[in-house]
Amino acid sequence: MWHFSGKDVRTAALKHLQDSDTIVQIDCIEILNNYDDIEVIEALKCKLDDRDELVRCFAAESLADKKSSKTLAFLFEKVKTEKSELVTTGLYYAIYTQGEAQVLEKLLHQLESYNHRVIIRTLLMLETISDKKNYPIILEAIQNLASKPGVPISVFEKADSIMDNLTNTFNIK
C-alpha cells in the first residue's frame, strides 16, 4: 500500500497506526513516511512513546526525513531518555540524517552491542548513510566487526554483504 499516495491512504495509515498488530503499525509508519504534514510528523513523534521497541525504532527512522529544527530538537531530547539500544540506533540515524554528523561515532558504537538485532539494524543504517566522505570509517568499522571471533552468522553475513555493497559503490580495490 505504501506505493500509493493520496488522502485516503494517508487517512487509513493514520487510523491504523493505533492497531494492536506491530507489523500493521510498522507498515503504517512506512506509508506515512511519504507525507510531510504536521499531523503525520506529530503522529510519528507519538509513536516514539509506543511500548514496542521496533515500532519506536521505525518511527525514529521515519523522522529522519522530516527535517526541521523542531524535529531535530525533539530527537535529541528523545535520545537522552531512550532505554532501548534498538530505538537509540533509529534515533542516531535520524539525527545524523538531519545533518548532525558528529552522531556518526555514536552510531558506529552501536556495532559493539551484544544484541544482534541492534547490530544488524545499525549495519543497515550505516549502509544507508554511506557517502564518499564517511564510507572509509564506516567500512573500517564493519570490517572490524566482521573479523571479531564469535560474531553470529547473521551479523557476519549482513556485514559481509554491506562491505561488498560499499566496495562496489565506491569502487574500492
Coordinates of N, CA, C and O in Angstrom, one line a residue:
M1 N 0.8 -1.2 0.0 CA 0.0 0.0 0.0 C 0.8 1.3 0.0 O 0.4 2.3 -0.4
W2 N 2.1 1.2 0.5 CA 2.9 2.4 0.6 C 3.4 2.9 -0.8 O 4.0 3.9 -0.9
H3 N 3.1 2.1 -1.9 CA 3.4 2.6 -3.2 C 2.3 3.6 -3.7 O 2.4 4.2 -4.7
F4 N 1.2 3.6 -3.0 CA 0.1 4.5 -3.4 C 0.2 5.8 -2.5 O 0.8 5.8 -1.4
S5 N -0.4 6.8 -3.0 CA -0.5 8.0 -2.2 C -1.9 8.6 -2.3 O -2.7 8.1 -3.1
G6 N -2.1 9.6 -1.6 CA -3.4 10.2 -1.6 C -4.0 10.4 -0.2 O -3.5 9.8 0.7
K7 N -5.0 11.1 -0.1 CA -5.6 11.4 1.1 C -6.2 10.2 1.8 O -6.1 10.0 3.0
D8 N -6.8 9.3 1.0 CA -7.4 8.1 1.6 C -6.4 7.2 2.2 O -6.6 6.6 3.3
V9 N -5.2 7.0 1.5 CA -4.2 6.2 2.0 C -3.6 6.8 3.3 O -3.4 6.1 4.3
R10 N -3.3 8.1 3.3 CA -2.8 8.8 4.4 C -3.8 8.6 5.6 O -3.3 8.3 6.7
T11 N -5.0 8.8 5.4 CA -6.0 8.7 6.5 C -6.1 7.3 7.0 O -6.1 7.1 8.2
A12 N -6.1 6.3 6.2 CA -6.1 4.9 6.6 C -4.8 4.6 7.4 O -4.9 3.9 8.4
A13 N -3.7 5.1 7.0 CA -2.4 4.8 7.7 C -2.5 5.5 9.1 O -2.0 4.8 10.0
L14 N -2.9 6.7 9.1 CA -3.0 7.3 10.4 C -4.0 6.6 11.4 O -3.7 6.4 12.6
K15 N -5.1 6.1 10.8 CA -6.1 5.4 11.6 C -5.5 4.1 12.2 O -5.6 3.7 13.3
H16 N -4.8 3.3 11.3 CA -4.3 2.0 11.7 C -2.9 2.1 12.4 O -2.4 1.0 12.8
L17 N -2.4 3.3 12.6 CA -1.2 3.4 13.3 C -1.4 3.0 14.8 O -0.5 2.7 15.5
Q18 N -2.7 2.9 15.2 CA -3.0 2.5 16.6 C -3.4 1.1 16.7 O -3.8 0.6 17.7
D19 N -3.3 0.3 15.6 CA -3.6 -1.1 15.5 C -2.8 -1.9 16.6 O -1.7 -1.5 16.9
S20 N -3.3 -2.9 17.1 CA -2.6 -3.7 18.1 C -1.5 -4.6 17.5 O -0.6 -5.0 18.2
D21 N -1.5 -4.8 16.2 CA -0.5 -5.6 15.5 C 0.7 -4.7 15.1 O 0.6 -3.7 14.4
T22 N 1.9 -5.1 15.6 CA 3.1 -4.4 15.4 C 3.4 -4.3 13.9 O 3.8 -3.2 13.4
I23 N 3.2 -5.3 13.1 CA 3.5 -5.2 11.7 C 2.6 -4.2 11.0 O 3.1 -3.5 10.1
V24 N 1.4 -4.2 11.4 CA 0.4 -3.2 10.8 C 0.9 -1.8 11.1 O 1.0 -0.9 10.3
Q25 N 1.4 -1.6 12.4 CA 1.9 -0.2 12.8 C 3.1 0.1 12.0 O 3.2 1.3 11.5
I26 N 4.0 -0.8 11.8 CA 5.3 -0.5 11.1 C 4.9 -0.2 9.6 O 5.5 0.7 9.0
D27 N 4.0 -1.0 9.0 CA 3.6 -0.7 7.6 C 3.0 0.7 7.5 O 3.3 1.5 6.6
C28 N 2.2 1.1 8.5 CA 1.6 2.4 8.5 C 2.7 3.5 8.6 O 2.6 4.5 8.0
I29 N 3.7 3.3 9.5 CA 4.8 4.2 9.6 C 5.5 4.4 8.3 O 5.8 5.5 7.8
E30 N 5.7 3.3 7.6 CA 6.4 3.3 6.3 C 5.6 4.1 5.2 O 6.1 4.8 4.4
I31 N 4.3 3.9 5.3 CA 3.4 4.6 4.4 C 3.4 6.1 4.7 O 3.5 7.0 3.8
L32 N 3.3 6.4 6.0 CA 3.3 7.8 6.4 C 4.6 8.5 6.1 O 4.7 9.8 6.1
N33 N 5.7 7.8 5.9 CA 7.0 8.4 5.6 C 6.9 9.2 4.3 O 7.7 10.0 4.0
N34 N 5.9 8.9 3.5 CA 5.7 9.6 2.2 C 5.0 11.0 2.4 O 4.8 11.7 1.4
Y35 N 4.6 11.3 3.6 CA 3.9 12.6 3.8 C 4.7 13.4 4.8 O 5.3 12.9 5.7
D36 N 4.7 14.7 4.6 CA 5.4 15.7 5.4 C 4.6 16.7 6.2 O 5.1 17.7 6.7
D37 N 3.3 16.4 6.3 CA 2.5 17.4 7.0 C 2.6 17.3 8.5 O 3.1 16.3 9.0
I38 N 2.2 18.3 9.2 CA 2.3 18.4 10.7 C 1.6 17.2 11.4 O 2.2 16.6 12.3
E39 N 0.4 16.8 10.9 CA -0.3 15.7 11.6 C 0.5 14.4 11.5 O 0.5 13.7 12.5
V40 N 1.1 14.2 10.4 CA 1.9 12.9 10.2 C 3.1 13.0 11.1 O 3.4 12.0 11.8
I41 N 3.8 14.1 11.1 CA 5.0 14.3 12.0 C 4.7 14.1 13.4 O 5.4 13.4 14.2
E42 N 3.6 14.7 13.9 CA 3.1 14.5 15.3 C 2.8 13.1 15.6 O 3.1 12.6 16.7
A43 N 2.1 12.4 14.6 CA 1.8 11.0 14.9 C 3.0 10.2 15.0 O 3.1 9.3 15.8
L44 N 4.0 10.4 14.2 CA 5.3 9.7 14.2 C 6.0 10.0 15.6 O 6.5 9.0 16.2
K45 N 6.0 11.2 16.0 CA 6.6 11.5 17.3 C 5.9 10.8 18.4 O 6.6 10.3 19.3
C46 N 4.6 10.7 18.3 CA 3.8 10.0 19.4 C 4.2 8.5 19.4 O 4.2 7.9 20.5
K47 N 4.5 7.9 18.3 CA 4.9 6.5 18.2 C 6.2 6.3 18.9 O 6.6 5.1 19.3
L48 N 7.0 7.3 19.2 CA 8.3 7.1 19.9 C 8.0 6.8 21.4 O 8.9 6.5 22.2
D49 N 6.7 6.9 21.8 CA 6.4 6.5 23.2 C 5.7 5.2 23.2 O 5.2 4.7 24.2
D50 N 5.6 4.5 22.1 CA 5.0 3.2 22.0 C 5.7 2.2 22.9 O 6.9 2.3 23.1
R51 N 5.0 1.2 23.3 CA 5.6 0.1 24.2 C 6.5 -0.8 23.4 O 7.4 -1.4 23.9
D52 N 6.3 -0.9 22.1 CA 7.0 -1.8 21.3 C 8.3 -1.1 20.7 O 8.2 -0.1 20.0
E53 N 9.5 -1.7 21.0 CA 10.7 -1.0 20.6 C 10.9 -1.0 19.1 O 11.5 0.0 18.6
L54 N 10.4 -2.0 18.4 CA 10.5 -2.0 16.9 C 9.7 -0.9 16.3 O 10.1 -0.2 15.4
V55 N 8.5 -0.7 16.8 CA 7.6 0.4 16.4 C 8.3 1.8 16.6 O 8.4 2.6 15.8
R56 N 8.9 1.9 17.8 CA 9.6 3.2 18.1 C 10.8 3.4 17.2 O 11.1 4.5 16.8
C57 N 11.5 2.3 16.9 CA 12.7 2.3 16.0 C 12.3 2.8 14.6 O 12.9 3.7 14.1
F58 N 11.3 2.2 14.1 CA 10.8 2.6 12.7 C 10.3 4.1 12.7 O 10.5 4.8 11.8
A59 N 9.6 4.5 13.8 CA 9.1 5.8 13.9 C 10.3 6.8 13.9 O 10.3 7.8 13.2
A60 N 11.3 6.5 14.7 CA 12.5 7.3 14.7 C 13.2 7.4 13.3 O 13.5 8.5 12.9
E61 N 13.3 6.3 12.7 CA 13.9 6.3 11.3 C 13.1 7.1 10.4 O 13.6 7.8 9.5
S62 N 11.8 7.1 10.5 CA 10.9 7.8 9.6 C 11.0 9.3 9.8 O 10.9 10.1 8.9
L63 N 11.3 9.7 11.0 CA 11.5 11.1 11.3 C 12.8 11.7 10.7 O 13.0 12.9 10.7
A64 N 13.7 10.8 10.3 CA 14.9 11.3 9.6 C 14.6 12.2 8.4 O 15.4 13.1 8.1
D65 N 13.6 11.8 7.7 CA 13.2 12.6 6.5 C 12.4 13.8 6.8 O 12.1 14.6 5.8
K66 N 12.0 14.1 8.0 CA 11.2 15.2 8.4 C 12.1 16.3 8.9 O 12.0 16.6 10.1
K67 N 12.9 16.9 8.1 CA 13.9 17.8 8.5 C 13.3 19.2 9.0 O 12.7 19.9 8.2
S68 N 13.6 19.5 10.2 CA 13.3 20.8 10.8 C 14.0 20.9 12.1 O 14.4 19.9 12.7
S69 N 14.2 22.1 12.5 CA 14.9 22.3 13.8 C 14.1 21.8 15.0 O 14.6 21.3 15.9
K70 N 12.8 21.9 14.9 CA 11.9 21.4 15.9 C 12.0 19.8 16.0 O 12.1 19.3 17.1
T71 N 12.0 19.2 14.9 CA 12.1 17.7 14.9 C 13.5 17.3 15.4 O 13.6 16.4 16.2
L72 N 14.5 18.0 15.0 CA 15.9 17.7 15.5 C 16.0 17.8 17.0 O 16.5 17.0 17.7
A73 N 15.4 18.9 17.5 CA 15.5 19.1 18.9 C 14.7 18.0 19.7 O 15.1 17.5 20.7
F74 N 13.6 17.6 19.1 CA 12.8 16.6 19.7 C 13.6 15.3 19.7 O 13.6 14.5 20.7
L75 N 14.3 14.9 18.6 CA 15.1 13.7 18.5 C 16.2 13.7 19.6 O 16.5 12.7 20.2
F76 N 16.8 14.9 19.7 CA 17.9 15.0 20.7 C 17.4 14.7 22.1 O 18.0 14.1 23.0
E77 N 16.2 15.2 22.4 CA 15.6 15.0 23.7 C 15.2 13.5 23.9 O 15.4 13.0 25.0
K78 N 14.7 12.9 22.9 CA 14.3 11.5 23.0 C 15.5 10.6 23.2 O 15.4 9.6 23.9
V79 N 16.6 10.9 22.5 CA 17.8 10.0 22.6 C 18.3 10.0 24.1 O 18.9 9.1 24.5
K80 N 18.1 11.1 24.8 CA 18.6 11.2 26.2 C 17.9 10.3 27.1 O 18.5 9.8 28.1
T81 N 16.6 10.0 26.8 CA 15.8 9.2 27.7 C 15.5 7.8 27.3 O 15.0 7.0 28.0
E82 N 15.8 7.5 26.0 CA 15.5 6.2 25.5 C 16.4 5.1 26.1 O 17.6 5.3 26.2
K83 N 15.8 4.0 26.5 CA 16.5 2.9 27.1 C 16.8 1.8 26.2 O 17.8 1.0 26.4
S84 N 16.1 1.7 25.1 CA 16.3 0.6 24.1 C 17.5 0.9 23.2 O 17.5 2.0 22.5
E85 N 18.4 0.0 23.1 CA 19.5 0.2 22.1 C 19.0 0.2 20.6 O 19.5 1.0 19.8
L86 N 18.0 -0.6 20.4 CA 17.4 -0.6 19.0 C 16.8 0.7 18.7 O 17.1 1.2 17.6
V87 N 16.1 1.3 19.6 CA 15.5 2.6 19.3 C 16.5 3.7 19.2 O 16.5 4.6 18.4
T88 N 17.5 3.6 20.1 CA 18.6 4.6 20.0 C 19.3 4.6 18.7 O 19.7 5.6 18.2
T89 N 19.5 3.4 18.1 CA 20.0 3.3 16.8 C 19.2 4.1 15.8 O 19.7 4.8 15.0
G90 N 17.9 3.9 15.8 CA 17.0 4.7 14.9 C 17.1 6.2 15.2 O 17.1 7.0 14.2
L91 N 17.2 6.6 16.4 CA 17.3 8.0 16.8 C 18.6 8.6 16.3 O 18.6 9.7 15.7
Y92 N 19.7 7.8 16.5 CA 21.0 8.3 16.0 C 21.0 8.5 14.5 O 21.5 9.4 13.9
Y93 N 20.4 7.5 13.8 CA 20.3 7.6 12.3 C 19.5 8.8 11.9 O 19.9 9.6 11.0
A94 N 18.4 9.1 12.6 CA 17.5 10.2 12.3 C 18.3 11.5 12.5 O 18.2 12.5 11.7
I95 N 19.0 11.6 13.6 CA 19.8 12.8 14.0 C 20.9 13.0 13.0 O 21.1 14.1 12.5
Y96 N 21.6 12.0 12.6 CA 22.6 12.1 11.6 C 22.1 12.6 10.3 O 22.6 13.5 9.7
T97 N 21.0 12.0 9.9 CA 20.4 12.3 8.6 C 19.9 13.8 8.6 O 19.8 14.4 7.5
Q98 N 19.6 14.3 9.8 CA 19.2 15.7 9.8 C 20.3 16.7 9.8 O 20.2 17.9 9.9
G99 N 21.6 16.1 9.6 CA 22.7 17.0 9.4 C 23.7 17.0 10.6 O 24.7 17.8 10.5
E100 N 23.5 16.2 11.6 CA 24.4 16.2 12.7 C 25.4 15.1 12.6 O 25.3 14.0 13.2
A101 N 26.5 15.4 11.9 CA 27.5 14.4 11.5 C 28.2 13.9 12.7 O 28.7 12.7 12.7
Q102 N 28.3 14.6 13.8 CA 29.0 14.1 15.0 C 28.4 12.9 15.6 O 29.0 12.2 16.4
V103 N 27.2 12.6 15.2 CA 26.5 11.4 15.8 C 27.0 10.1 15.1 O 26.7 9.0 15.6
L104 N 27.7 10.2 14.0 CA 28.2 9.0 13.4 C 29.0 8.2 14.3 O 28.9 6.9 14.3
E105 N 29.8 8.8 15.2 CA 30.6 8.0 16.1 C 29.7 7.2 17.1 O 30.0 6.0 17.4
K106 N 28.6 7.8 17.5 CA 27.7 7.1 18.4 C 27.0 5.9 17.6 O 26.7 4.9 18.2
L107 N 26.7 6.2 16.4 CA 26.0 5.1 15.6 C 27.0 4.0 15.4 O 26.6 2.8 15.5
L108 N 28.3 4.3 15.1 CA 29.3 3.2 14.9 C 29.5 2.5 16.3 O 29.7 1.2 16.2
H109 N 29.3 3.1 17.4 CA 29.4 2.5 18.7 C 28.4 1.4 18.9 O 28.6 0.4 19.6
Q110 N 27.2 1.6 18.2 CA 26.1 0.6 18.3 C 26.6 -0.8 17.7 O 26.0 -1.8 18.1
L111 N 27.6 -0.8 16.9 CA 28.1 -2.1 16.4 C 28.7 -3.0 17.5 O 29.0 -4.1 17.3
E112 N 29.0 -2.4 18.6 CA 29.6 -3.1 19.8 C 28.5 -3.7 20.7 O 28.9 -4.3 21.7
S113 N 27.3 -3.6 20.3 CA 26.2 -4.1 21.1 C 26.3 -5.7 21.2 O 26.9 -6.3 20.4
Y114 N 25.7 -6.2 22.3 CA 25.6 -7.6 22.4 C 24.3 -8.2 21.8 O 24.2 -9.4 21.7
N115 N 23.5 -7.3 21.3 CA 22.2 -7.6 20.7 C 22.4 -7.7 19.2 O 22.6 -6.6 18.6
H116 N 22.3 -8.8 18.6 CA 22.5 -8.9 17.1 C 21.5 -8.1 16.3 O 21.8 -7.7 15.2
R117 N 20.2 -8.0 16.9 CA 19.2 -7.1 16.2 C 19.7 -5.7 16.1 O 19.5 -5.0 15.1
V118 N 20.3 -5.2 17.1 CA 20.8 -3.8 17.2 C 22.0 -3.7 16.2 O 22.0 -2.7 15.4
I119 N 22.8 -4.7 16.1 CA 24.0 -4.6 15.2 C 23.5 -4.7 13.8 O 23.9 -3.9 12.9
I120 N 22.6 -5.5 13.4 CA 22.1 -5.6 12.1 C 21.4 -4.4 11.7 O 21.6 -3.8 10.6
R121 N 20.5 -3.8 12.6 CA 19.8 -2.5 12.2 C 20.9 -1.4 12.0 O 20.7 -0.6 11.1
T122 N 21.9 -1.4 12.9 CA 23.0 -0.4 12.7 C 23.7 -0.5 11.4 O 23.9 0.4 10.7
L123 N 24.0 -1.8 11.0 CA 24.6 -2.0 9.7 C 23.7 -1.5 8.6 O 24.3 -0.8 7.6
L124 N 22.4 -1.7 8.6 CA 21.5 -1.2 7.6 C 21.5 0.3 7.6 O 21.6 0.9 6.5
M125 N 21.6 1.0 8.7 CA 21.6 2.4 8.8 C 22.9 3.0 8.3 O 22.9 4.0 7.5
L126 N 24.0 2.3 8.6 CA 25.3 2.8 8.1 C 25.4 2.7 6.6 O 26.0 3.5 6.0
E127 N 24.9 1.6 6.1 CA 24.8 1.5 4.6 C 24.1 2.6 4.0 O 24.5 3.2 3.0
T128 N 22.9 2.9 4.6 CA 22.1 4.0 4.0 C 22.8 5.4 4.0 O 22.6 6.1 3.1
I129 N 23.5 5.6 5.1 CA 24.1 7.0 5.2 C 25.5 7.1 4.5 O 26.1 8.2 4.5
S130 N 26.0 6.0 4.1 CA 27.4 6.0 3.5 C 27.5 6.9 2.3 O 26.6 6.9 1.4
D131 N 28.5 7.7 2.3 CA 28.8 8.6 1.1 C 30.3 8.7 0.9 O 31.0 8.0 1.7
K132 N 30.7 9.4 0.0 CA 32.2 9.5 -0.4 C 33.0 9.9 0.8 O 34.1 9.5 1.0
K133 N 32.4 10.8 1.6 CA 33.2 11.3 2.8 C 33.3 10.4 3.9 O 34.4 10.3 4.5
N134 N 32.2 9.6 4.3 CA 32.3 8.9 5.5 C 32.5 7.3 5.3 O 32.6 6.6 6.2
Y135 N 32.4 6.9 4.0 CA 32.5 5.4 3.8 C 33.8 4.8 4.3 O 33.8 3.7 4.8
P136 N 34.9 5.5 4.3 CA 36.1 4.8 4.8 C 36.0 4.4 6.3 O 36.4 3.3 6.7
I137 N 35.5 5.3 7.1 CA 35.4 5.0 8.5 C 34.3 4.0 8.8 O 34.4 3.1 9.6
I138 N 33.2 4.0 8.0 CA 32.1 3.0 8.1 C 32.6 1.7 7.7 O 32.4 0.7 8.4
L139 N 33.3 1.6 6.5 CA 33.8 0.3 6.0 C 34.8 -0.3 7.0 O 34.8 -1.5 7.3
E140 N 35.7 0.5 7.6 CA 36.7 0.0 8.6 C 35.9 -0.5 9.8 O 36.3 -1.6 10.3
A141 N 34.9 0.2 10.3 CA 34.2 -0.3 11.5 C 33.5 -1.6 11.2 O 33.5 -2.6 12.0
I142 N 32.9 -1.8 10.0 CA 32.3 -3.0 9.6 C 33.3 -4.1 9.4 O 33.0 -5.3 9.8
Q143 N 34.4 -3.8 8.8 CA 35.5 -4.9 8.7 C 35.9 -5.3 10.1 O 36.1 -6.5 10.3
N144 N 36.1 -4.4 11.0 CA 36.5 -4.8 12.4 C 35.4 -5.7 13.0 O 35.8 -6.7 13.7
L145 N 34.2 -5.4 12.8 CA 33.1 -6.2 13.4 C 33.1 -7.6 12.8 O 33.1 -8.6 13.5
A146 N 33.3 -7.7 11.5 CA 33.2 -9.0 10.8 C 34.4 -9.8 11.2 O 34.3 -11.1 11.1
S147 N 35.5 -9.2 11.6 CA 36.7 -10.0 11.9 C 36.8 -10.5 13.3 O 37.7 -11.2 13.7
K148 N 35.8 -10.1 14.2 CA 35.8 -10.5 15.6 C 35.4 -12.0 15.7 O 34.5 -12.4 15.0
P149 N 36.1 -12.7 16.5 CA 35.7 -14.1 16.7 C 34.4 -14.2 17.4 O 34.0 -13.4 18.3
G150 N 33.6 -15.2 17.0 CA 32.3 -15.4 17.7 C 31.2 -14.6 17.2 O 30.1 -14.5 17.8
V151 N 31.4 -13.8 16.1 CA 30.3 -13.0 15.6 C 29.2 -13.9 15.1 O 29.5 -14.9 14.3
P152 N 27.9 -13.7 15.5 CA 26.8 -14.5 15.0 C 26.8 -14.5 13.4 O 27.1 -13.5 12.8
I153 N 26.4 -15.7 12.9 CA 26.4 -15.8 11.4 C 25.5 -14.8 10.7 O 25.9 -14.2 9.7
S154 N 24.4 -14.5 11.3 CA 23.5 -13.5 10.8 C 24.2 -12.1 10.7 O 24.0 -11.4 9.7
V155 N 24.9 -11.7 11.7 CA 25.7 -10.5 11.7 C 26.8 -10.5 10.7 O 27.0 -9.6 9.9
F156 N 27.5 -11.6 10.7 CA 28.6 -11.7 9.7 C 28.1 -11.6 8.3 O 28.7 -10.9 7.5
E157 N 27.1 -12.3 8.0 CA 26.5 -12.3 6.6 C 26.1 -10.9 6.2 O 26.3 -10.5 5.1
K158 N 25.4 -10.2 7.1 CA 24.9 -8.8 6.8 C 26.1 -7.9 6.7 O 26.2 -7.1 5.7
A159 N 27.1 -8.0 7.5 CA 28.3 -7.2 7.5 C 29.1 -7.4 6.1 O 29.5 -6.5 5.4
D160 N 29.2 -8.7 5.8 CA 29.9 -9.1 4.5 C 29.1 -8.5 3.3 O 29.8 -8.0 2.4
S161 N 27.8 -8.6 3.3 CA 27.0 -8.1 2.2 C 27.2 -6.6 2.1 O 27.4 -6.0 1.0
I162 N 27.2 -5.9 3.2 CA 27.3 -4.4 3.2 C 28.7 -4.0 2.8 O 28.9 -3.1 2.0
M163 N 29.7 -4.8 3.2 CA 31.1 -4.5 2.8 C 31.2 -4.6 1.3 O 31.8 -3.7 0.6
D164 N 30.6 -5.6 0.7 CA 30.6 -5.8 -0.7 C 29.9 -4.6 -1.4 O 30.4 -4.1 -2.4
N165 N 28.7 -4.2 -0.9 CA 28.0 -3.1 -1.5 C 28.8 -1.8 -1.4 O 28.8 -1.1 -2.4
L166 N 29.4 -1.6 -0.3 CA 30.2 -0.3 -0.2 C 31.4 -0.4 -1.1 O 31.8 0.6 -1.8
T167 N 32.1 -1.5 -1.2 CA 33.2 -1.7 -2.1 C 32.8 -1.4 -3.5 O 33.5 -0.7 -4.2
N168 N 31.7 -2.0 -3.9 CA 31.2 -1.8 -5.3 C 30.8 -0.4 -5.5 O 31.0 0.2 -6.6
T169 N 30.1 0.2 -4.6 CA 29.5 1.5 -4.8 C 30.6 2.6 -4.9 O 30.6 3.5 -5.7
F170 N 31.7 2.4 -4.0 CA 32.7 3.4 -4.0 C 34.0 3.0 -4.7 O 35.0 3.6 -4.6
N171 N 33.9 1.9 -5.5 CA 34.9 1.4 -6.4 C 36.2 1.2 -5.6 O 37.3 1.7 -6.0
I172 N 36.2 0.5 -4.5 CA 37.3 0.3 -3.7 C 38.0 -1.0 -4.2 O 37.4 -2.0 -4.5
K173 N 39.3 -0.9 -4.4 CA 40.1 -2.1 -4.9 C 40.9 -2.7 -3.8 O 41.3 -2.2 -2.9

